[in-house]
Short mmCIF file of C-alpha atoms in Angstrom, two decimals:
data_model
loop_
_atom_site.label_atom_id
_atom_site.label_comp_id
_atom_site.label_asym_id
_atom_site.label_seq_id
_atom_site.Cartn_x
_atom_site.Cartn_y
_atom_site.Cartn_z
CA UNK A 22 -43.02 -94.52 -29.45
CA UNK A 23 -42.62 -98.56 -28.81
CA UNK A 24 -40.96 -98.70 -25.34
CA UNK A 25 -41.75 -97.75 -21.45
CA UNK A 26 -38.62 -95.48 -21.66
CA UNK A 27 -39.70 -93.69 -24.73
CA UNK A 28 -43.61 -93.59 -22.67
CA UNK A 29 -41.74 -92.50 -19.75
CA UNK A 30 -39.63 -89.55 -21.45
CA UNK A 31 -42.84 -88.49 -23.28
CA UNK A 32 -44.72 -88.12 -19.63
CA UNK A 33 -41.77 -86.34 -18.13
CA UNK A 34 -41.83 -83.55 -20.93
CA UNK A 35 -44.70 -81.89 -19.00
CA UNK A 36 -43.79 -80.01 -16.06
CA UNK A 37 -44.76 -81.31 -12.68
CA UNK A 38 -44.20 -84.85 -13.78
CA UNK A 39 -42.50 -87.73 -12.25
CA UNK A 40 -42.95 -91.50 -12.39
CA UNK A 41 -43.40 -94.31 -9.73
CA UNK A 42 -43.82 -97.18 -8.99
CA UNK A 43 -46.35 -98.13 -6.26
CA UNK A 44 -47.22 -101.67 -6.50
CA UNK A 45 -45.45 -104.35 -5.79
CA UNK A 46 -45.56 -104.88 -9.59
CA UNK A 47 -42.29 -103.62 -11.30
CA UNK A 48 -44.37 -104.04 -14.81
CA UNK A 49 -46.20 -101.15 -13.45
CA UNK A 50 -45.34 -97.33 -13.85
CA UNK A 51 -47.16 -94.93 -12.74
CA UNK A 52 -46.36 -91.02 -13.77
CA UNK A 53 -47.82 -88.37 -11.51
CA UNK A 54 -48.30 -84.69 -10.53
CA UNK A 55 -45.58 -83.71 -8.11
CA UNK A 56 -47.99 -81.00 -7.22
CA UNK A 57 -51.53 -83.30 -6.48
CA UNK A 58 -49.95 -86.89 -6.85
CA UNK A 59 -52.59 -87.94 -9.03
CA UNK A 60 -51.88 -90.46 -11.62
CA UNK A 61 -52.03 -88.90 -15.43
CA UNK A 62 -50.34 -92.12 -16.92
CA UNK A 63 -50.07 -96.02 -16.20
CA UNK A 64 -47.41 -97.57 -18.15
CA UNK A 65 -47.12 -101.17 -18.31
CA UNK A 66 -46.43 -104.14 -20.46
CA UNK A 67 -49.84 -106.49 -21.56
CA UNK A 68 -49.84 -109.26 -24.16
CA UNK A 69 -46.31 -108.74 -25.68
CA UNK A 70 -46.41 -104.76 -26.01
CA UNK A 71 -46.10 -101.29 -23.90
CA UNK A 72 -49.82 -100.38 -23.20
CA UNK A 73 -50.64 -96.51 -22.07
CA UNK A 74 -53.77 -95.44 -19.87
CA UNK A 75 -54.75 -92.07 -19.62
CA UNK A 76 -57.04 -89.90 -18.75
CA UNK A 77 -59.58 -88.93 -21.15
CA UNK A 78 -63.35 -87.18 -21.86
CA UNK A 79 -65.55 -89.34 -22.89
CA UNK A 80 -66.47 -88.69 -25.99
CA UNK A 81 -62.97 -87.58 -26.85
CA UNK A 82 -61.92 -91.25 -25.81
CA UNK A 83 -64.91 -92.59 -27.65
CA UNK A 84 -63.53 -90.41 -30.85
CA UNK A 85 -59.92 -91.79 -30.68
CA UNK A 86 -60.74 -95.00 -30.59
CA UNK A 87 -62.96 -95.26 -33.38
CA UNK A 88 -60.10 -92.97 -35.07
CA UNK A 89 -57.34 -95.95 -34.00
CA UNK A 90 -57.06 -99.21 -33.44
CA UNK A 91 -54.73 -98.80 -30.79
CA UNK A 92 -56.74 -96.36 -28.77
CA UNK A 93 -58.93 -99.58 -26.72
CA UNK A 94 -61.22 -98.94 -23.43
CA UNK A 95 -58.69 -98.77 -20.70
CA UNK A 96 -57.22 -101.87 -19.05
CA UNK A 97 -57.93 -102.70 -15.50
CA UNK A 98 -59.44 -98.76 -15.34
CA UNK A 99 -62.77 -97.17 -15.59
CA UNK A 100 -63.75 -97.55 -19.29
CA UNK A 101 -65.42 -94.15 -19.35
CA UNK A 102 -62.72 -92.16 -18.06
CA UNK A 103 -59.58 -93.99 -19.15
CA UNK A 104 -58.28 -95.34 -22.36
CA UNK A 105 -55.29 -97.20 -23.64
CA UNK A 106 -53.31 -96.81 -26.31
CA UNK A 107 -51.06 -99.93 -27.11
CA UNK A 108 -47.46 -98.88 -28.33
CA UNK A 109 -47.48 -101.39 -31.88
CA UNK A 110 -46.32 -98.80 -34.14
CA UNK A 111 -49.40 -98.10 -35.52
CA UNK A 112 -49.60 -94.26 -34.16
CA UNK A 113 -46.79 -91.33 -34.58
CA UNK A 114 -45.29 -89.67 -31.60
CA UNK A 115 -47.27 -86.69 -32.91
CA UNK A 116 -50.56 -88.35 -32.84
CA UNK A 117 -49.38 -89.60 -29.11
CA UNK A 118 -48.27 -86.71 -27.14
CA UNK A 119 -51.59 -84.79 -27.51
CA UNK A 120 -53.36 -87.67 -25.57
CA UNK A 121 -50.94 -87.67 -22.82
CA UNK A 122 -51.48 -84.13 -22.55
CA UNK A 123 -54.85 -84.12 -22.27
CA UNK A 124 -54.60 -86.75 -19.42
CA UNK A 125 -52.01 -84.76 -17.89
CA UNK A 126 -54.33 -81.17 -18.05
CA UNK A 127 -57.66 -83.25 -16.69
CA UNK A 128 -55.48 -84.47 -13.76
CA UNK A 129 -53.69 -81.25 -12.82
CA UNK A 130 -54.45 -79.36 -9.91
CA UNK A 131 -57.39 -77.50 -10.11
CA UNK A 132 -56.06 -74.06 -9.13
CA UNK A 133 -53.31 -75.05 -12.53
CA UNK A 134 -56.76 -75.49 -14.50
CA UNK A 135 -58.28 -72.37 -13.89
CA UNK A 136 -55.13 -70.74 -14.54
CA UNK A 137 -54.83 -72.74 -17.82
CA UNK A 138 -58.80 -71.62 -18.57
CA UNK A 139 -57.73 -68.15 -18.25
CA UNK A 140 -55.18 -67.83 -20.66
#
């Protein structure tokens, strides 16, 4: 994954997803919830390459990014909550996708969660 359409198609795998764009920013998208319109994914291009932030525990977070180099403390987000993964080529799809997915579970409607928990 190197490009904001290849970020964008990963978001939109998960059901519930669409992307925007609210600012007046076009470097900026933002995929959401259509259920809770909360933000699981900013997409954006920083210092030459397609940057990620999502959602994150914190001491997951803290755990991928002494794992990666890629995995930073989020940009322009709350460095506790958020990373960023910058799209260089240095991390697999398959090493990825789990991290948007946990962004997109800690961002889902709660009712969604508890059904989640209960499976």
């Amino acid at each position: 994954m190197l490009t904001r359409d290849e970020a964008i198609e990963a978001c939109l795998r998960f059901e519930d997803s669409f992307e925007d764009y609210p600012f007046k920013d076009p470097n900026w998208t933002i995929m959401r919830h259509k259920s809770n319109n909360k933000m699981f994914a900013a997409i954006y291009e920083h210092c030459g390459r397609i940057w990620i932030n999502l959602k994150a525990e914190p001491m997951t977070g803290d755990f991928w990014k002494n794992v990666f180099p890629a995995v930073v403390p989020a940009y322009h987000m709350n460095k506790e909550h958020w990373i960023s993964v910058i799209l260089d080529g240095t991390m697999s799809d398959d090493e990825i996708i789990p991290l948007i997915e946990d962004s997109f579970l800690l961002t889902m409607p709660k009712k969604n969660k508890t059904m989640q928990e209960n499976r």
